[in-house]
Coordinates of C-alpha atoms in Angstrom, one line a residue:
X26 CA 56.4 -25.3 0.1
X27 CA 54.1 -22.1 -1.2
X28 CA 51.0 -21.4 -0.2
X29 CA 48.0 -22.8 -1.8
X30 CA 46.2 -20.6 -4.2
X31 CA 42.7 -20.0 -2.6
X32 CA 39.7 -21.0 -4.5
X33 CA 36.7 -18.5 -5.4
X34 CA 33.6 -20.5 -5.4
X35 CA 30.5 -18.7 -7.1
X36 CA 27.6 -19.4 -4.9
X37 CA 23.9 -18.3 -5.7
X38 CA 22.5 -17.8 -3.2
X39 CA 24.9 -15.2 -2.8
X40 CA 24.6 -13.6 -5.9
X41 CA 20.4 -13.3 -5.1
X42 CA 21.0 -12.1 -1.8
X43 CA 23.5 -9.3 -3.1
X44 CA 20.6 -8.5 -5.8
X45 CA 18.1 -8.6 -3.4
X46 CA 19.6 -6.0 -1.4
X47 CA 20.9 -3.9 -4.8
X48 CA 16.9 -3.8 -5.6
X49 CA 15.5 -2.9 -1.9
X50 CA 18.1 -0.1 -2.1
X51 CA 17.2 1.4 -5.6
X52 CA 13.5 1.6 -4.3
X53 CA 14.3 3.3 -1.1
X54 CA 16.4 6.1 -3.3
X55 CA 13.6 6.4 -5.4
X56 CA 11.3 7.0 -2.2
X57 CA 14.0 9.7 -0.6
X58 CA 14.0 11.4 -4.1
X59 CA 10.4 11.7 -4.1
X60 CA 10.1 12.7 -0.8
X61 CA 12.2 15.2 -0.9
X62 CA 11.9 17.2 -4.9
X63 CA 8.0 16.9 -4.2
X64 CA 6.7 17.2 -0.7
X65 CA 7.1 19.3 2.1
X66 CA 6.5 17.3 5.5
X67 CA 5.6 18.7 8.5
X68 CA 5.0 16.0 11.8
X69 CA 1.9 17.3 13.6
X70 CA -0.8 16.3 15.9
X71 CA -4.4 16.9 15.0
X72 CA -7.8 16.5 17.2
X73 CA -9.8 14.0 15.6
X74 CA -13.6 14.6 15.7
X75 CA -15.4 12.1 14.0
X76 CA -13.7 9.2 11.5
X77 CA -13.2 5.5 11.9
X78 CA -14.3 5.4 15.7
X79 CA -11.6 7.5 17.2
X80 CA -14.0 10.5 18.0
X81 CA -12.5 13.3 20.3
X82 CA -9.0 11.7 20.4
X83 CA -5.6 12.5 18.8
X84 CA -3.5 10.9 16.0
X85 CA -0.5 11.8 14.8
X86 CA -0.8 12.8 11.1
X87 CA 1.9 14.4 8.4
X88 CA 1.1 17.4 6.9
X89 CA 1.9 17.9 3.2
X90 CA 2.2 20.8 1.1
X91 CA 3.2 20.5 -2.8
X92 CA 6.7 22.7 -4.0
X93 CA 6.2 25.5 -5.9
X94 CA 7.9 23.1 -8.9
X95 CA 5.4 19.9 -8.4
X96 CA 1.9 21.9 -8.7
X97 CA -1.3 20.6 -6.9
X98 CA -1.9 16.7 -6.9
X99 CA -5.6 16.1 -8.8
X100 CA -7.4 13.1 -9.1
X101 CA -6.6 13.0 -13.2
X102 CA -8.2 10.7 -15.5
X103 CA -5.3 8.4 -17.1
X104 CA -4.7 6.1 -20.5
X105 CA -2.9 3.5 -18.4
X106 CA -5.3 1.8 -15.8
X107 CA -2.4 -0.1 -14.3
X108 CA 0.8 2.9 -14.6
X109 CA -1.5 5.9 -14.3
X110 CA -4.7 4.3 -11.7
X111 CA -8.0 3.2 -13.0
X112 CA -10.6 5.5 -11.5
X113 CA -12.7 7.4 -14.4
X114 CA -10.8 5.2 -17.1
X115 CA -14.6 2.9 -17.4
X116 CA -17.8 2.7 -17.0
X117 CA -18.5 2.5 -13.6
X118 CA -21.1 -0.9 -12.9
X119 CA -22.0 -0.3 -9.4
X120 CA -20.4 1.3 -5.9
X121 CA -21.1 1.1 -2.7
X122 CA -20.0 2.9 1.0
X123 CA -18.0 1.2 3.4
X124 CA -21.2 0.2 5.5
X125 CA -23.4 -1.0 2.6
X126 CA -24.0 -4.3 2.3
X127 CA -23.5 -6.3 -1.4
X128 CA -26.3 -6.0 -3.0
X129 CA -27.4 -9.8 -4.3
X130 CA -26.5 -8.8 -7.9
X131 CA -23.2 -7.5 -7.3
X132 CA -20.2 -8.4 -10.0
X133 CA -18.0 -11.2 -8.0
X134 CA -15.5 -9.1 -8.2
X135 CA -16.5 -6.5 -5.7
X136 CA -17.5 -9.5 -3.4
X137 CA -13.8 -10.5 -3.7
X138 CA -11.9 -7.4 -3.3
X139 CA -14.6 -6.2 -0.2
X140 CA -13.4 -9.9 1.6
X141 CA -9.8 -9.1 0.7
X142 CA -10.0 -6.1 2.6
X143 CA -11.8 -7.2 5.1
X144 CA -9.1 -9.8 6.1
X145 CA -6.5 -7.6 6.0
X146 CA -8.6 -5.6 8.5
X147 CA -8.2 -8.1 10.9
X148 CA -4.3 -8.5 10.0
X149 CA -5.0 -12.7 8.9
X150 CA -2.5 -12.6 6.0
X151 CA -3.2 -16.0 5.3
X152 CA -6.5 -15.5 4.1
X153 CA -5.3 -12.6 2.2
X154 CA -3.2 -14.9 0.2
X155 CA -5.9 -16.9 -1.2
X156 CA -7.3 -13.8 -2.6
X157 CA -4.1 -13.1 -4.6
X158 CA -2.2 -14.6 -7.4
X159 CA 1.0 -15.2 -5.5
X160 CA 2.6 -16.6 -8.9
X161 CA 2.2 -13.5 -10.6
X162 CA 0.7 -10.3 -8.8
X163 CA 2.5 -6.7 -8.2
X164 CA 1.6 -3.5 -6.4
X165 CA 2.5 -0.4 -7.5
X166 CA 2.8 2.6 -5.7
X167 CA 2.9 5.6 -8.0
X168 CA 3.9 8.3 -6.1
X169 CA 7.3 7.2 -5.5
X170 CA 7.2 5.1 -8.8
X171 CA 8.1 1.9 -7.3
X172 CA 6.6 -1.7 -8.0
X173 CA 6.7 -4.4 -5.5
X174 CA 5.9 -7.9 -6.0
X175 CA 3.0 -9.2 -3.9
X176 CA 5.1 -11.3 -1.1
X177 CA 7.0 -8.1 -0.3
X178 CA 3.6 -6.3 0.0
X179 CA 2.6 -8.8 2.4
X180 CA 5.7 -8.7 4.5
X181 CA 5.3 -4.5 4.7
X182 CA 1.6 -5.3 6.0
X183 CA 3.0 -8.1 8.5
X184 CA 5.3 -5.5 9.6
X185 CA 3.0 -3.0 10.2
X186 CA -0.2 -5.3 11.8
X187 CA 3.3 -6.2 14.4
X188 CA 3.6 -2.2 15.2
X189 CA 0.7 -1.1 15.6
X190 CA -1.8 -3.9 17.1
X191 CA -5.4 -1.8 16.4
X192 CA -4.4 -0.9 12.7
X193 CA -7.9 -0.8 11.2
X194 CA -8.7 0.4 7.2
X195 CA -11.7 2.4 6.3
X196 CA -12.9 3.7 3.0
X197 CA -15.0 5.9 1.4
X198 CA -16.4 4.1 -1.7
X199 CA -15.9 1.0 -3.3
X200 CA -16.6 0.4 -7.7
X201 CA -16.8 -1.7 -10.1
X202 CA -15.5 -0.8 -13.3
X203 CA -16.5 -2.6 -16.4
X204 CA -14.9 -6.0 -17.5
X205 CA -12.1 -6.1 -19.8
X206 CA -12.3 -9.3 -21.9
X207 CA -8.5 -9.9 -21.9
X208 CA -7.8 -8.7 -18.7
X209 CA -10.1 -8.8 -16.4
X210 CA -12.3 -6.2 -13.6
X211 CA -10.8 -3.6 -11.8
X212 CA -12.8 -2.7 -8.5
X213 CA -11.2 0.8 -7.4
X214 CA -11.5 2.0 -3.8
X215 CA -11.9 5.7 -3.3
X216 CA -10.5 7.4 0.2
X217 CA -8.9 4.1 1.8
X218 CA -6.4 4.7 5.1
X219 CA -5.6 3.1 8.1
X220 CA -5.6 4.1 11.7
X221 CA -3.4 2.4 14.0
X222 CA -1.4 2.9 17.6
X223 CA 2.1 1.8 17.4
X224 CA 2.3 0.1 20.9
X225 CA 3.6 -3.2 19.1
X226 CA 7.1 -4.3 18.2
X227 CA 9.6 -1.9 17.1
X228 CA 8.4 -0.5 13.4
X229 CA 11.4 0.7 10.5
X230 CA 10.9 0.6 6.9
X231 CA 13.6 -0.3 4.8
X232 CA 16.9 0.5 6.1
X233 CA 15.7 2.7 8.5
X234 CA 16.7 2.5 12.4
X235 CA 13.7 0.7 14.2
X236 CA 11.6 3.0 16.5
X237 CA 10.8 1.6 19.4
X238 CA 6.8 1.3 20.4
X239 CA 5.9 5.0 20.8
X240 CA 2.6 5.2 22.2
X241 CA 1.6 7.7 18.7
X242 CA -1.8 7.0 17.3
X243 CA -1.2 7.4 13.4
X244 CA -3.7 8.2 10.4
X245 CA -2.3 7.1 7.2
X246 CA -3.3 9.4 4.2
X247 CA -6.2 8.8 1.4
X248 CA -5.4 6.9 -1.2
X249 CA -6.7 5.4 -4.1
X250 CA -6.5 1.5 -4.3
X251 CA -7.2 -0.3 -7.2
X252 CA -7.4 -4.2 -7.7
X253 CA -7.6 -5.9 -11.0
X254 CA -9.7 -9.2 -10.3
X255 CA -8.8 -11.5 -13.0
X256 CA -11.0 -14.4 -14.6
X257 CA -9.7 -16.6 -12.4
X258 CA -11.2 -14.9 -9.8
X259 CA -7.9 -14.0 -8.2
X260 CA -6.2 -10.5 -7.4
X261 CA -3.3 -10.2 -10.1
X262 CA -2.4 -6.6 -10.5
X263 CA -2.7 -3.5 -7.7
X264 CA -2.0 -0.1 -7.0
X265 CA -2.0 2.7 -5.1
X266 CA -2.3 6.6 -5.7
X267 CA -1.8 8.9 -2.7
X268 CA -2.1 12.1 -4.7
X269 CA 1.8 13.6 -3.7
X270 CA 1.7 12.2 -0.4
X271 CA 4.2 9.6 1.1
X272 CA 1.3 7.0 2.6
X273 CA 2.1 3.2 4.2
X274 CA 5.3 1.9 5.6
X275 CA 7.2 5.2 4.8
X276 CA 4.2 7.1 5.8
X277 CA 3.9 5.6 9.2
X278 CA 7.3 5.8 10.2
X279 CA 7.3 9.5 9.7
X280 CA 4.0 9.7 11.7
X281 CA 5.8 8.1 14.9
X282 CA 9.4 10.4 14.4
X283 CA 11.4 8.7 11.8
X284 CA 12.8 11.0 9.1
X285 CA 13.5 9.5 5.8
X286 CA 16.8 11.3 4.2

């Protein structure tokens, strides 16, 4: 008798799985190629005098220089507001600093975008959620050209609030700009970081070897963060411009020793 002939059987969840990780990968090369035709990084440790509470103490930070070939990183105005950021592309309706409260008249949409970031301050992802439009929301990171939609953001964040216990986010200024009809607000945050001590579970970012709790006190970069608020009152659209430097997940795990190749 001969051997059976053995049957292939096409399974999908397969297929999604192998896609999944084809995609993850592509985004992480686009990352290292960034990182490395663009930005020089440094690890170093810099006294803190007065920011975000942490006066007098240490936090590991990563210092960036731009190659001769990339230029200097400027705050440029843009035609895009979603591809190119959305800070100077309106008329600005009101801003306010981190510590000043709403005024009474404020557009909804600063109320909404202030709460969003005010849960994610206190790492309660679930009340970020209803904030965003989980059917149809992205966030792009420009620097490294990537877009990621909004339950992988979350997970990076989930990661991270697991790491490093005390991560808190400050800002400089918050803004409306003015409506668009078909789209919607944007509310752009000027200066936004994150100060955290990874002392929690082991932190990696993408297919990076986890590092162990380290003890390292770590300042993410400024970046700009803009949220379009559309007219259902929901957060559809985000992104972020850190101005040539590698901020977030990738920034953190640089900040407590990894090296991204």
């Amino acid at each position: 008798m001969g051997n059976k002939p053995s049957t292939i059987v096409d399974n999908p969840s397969v297929r999604l799985s192998a896609k999944k990780k084809e995609f993850n990968s592509k985004k992480v090369q686009k990352i290292r190629r960034r990182t490395r035709s663009s930005v020089d990084t440094t690890l170093s440790t810099t006294s803190k005098t007065s920011i975000g509470g942490f006066d007098g103490e240490e936090y590991a930070s990563t210092s960036f220089s731009t190659s001769a070939n990339s230029g200097t990183s400027k705050r440029a105005s843009n035609s895009n507001t979603f591809n190119q950021g959305a800070f100077n592309q309106g008329e600005v309706v009101v801003s306010i600093a981190m510590n000043d409260p709403v005024p009474d008249d404020a557009p909804e949409a600063l109320r909404l975008v202030r709460e969003f970031i005010r849960y994610k301050d206190t790492h309660d992802i679930s009340k970020m959620k209803e904030y965003l439009n989980m059917d149809r929301c992205d966030v792009m990171f420009h620097d490294s050209d990537t877009e990621f939609p909004v339950h992988e953001y979350l997970e990076a964040c989930k990661n991270v609030f697991d790491s490093f216990p005390d991560m808190h986010y400050y800002w400089k200024k918050m803004s409306v700009l003015k409506p668009e009809p078909d789209v919607g607000t944007w509310v752009v945050v000027e200066d936004y970081y994150g100060i955290g001590t990874h002392t929690g579970a082991p932190f990696s970012f993408g297919p990076y070897e986890p590092i162990p709790a380290t003890a390292i006190k770590a300042k993410d970069d400024f970046i700009e963060h803009g949220f379009l608020v559309n007219h259902d009152g929901l957060i559809s659209k985000s992104y972020v411009k850190a101005f040539g430097k590698i901020v977030g997940p990738p920034g953190f795990y640089q900040k407590i020793g990894g090296l991204i190749i």
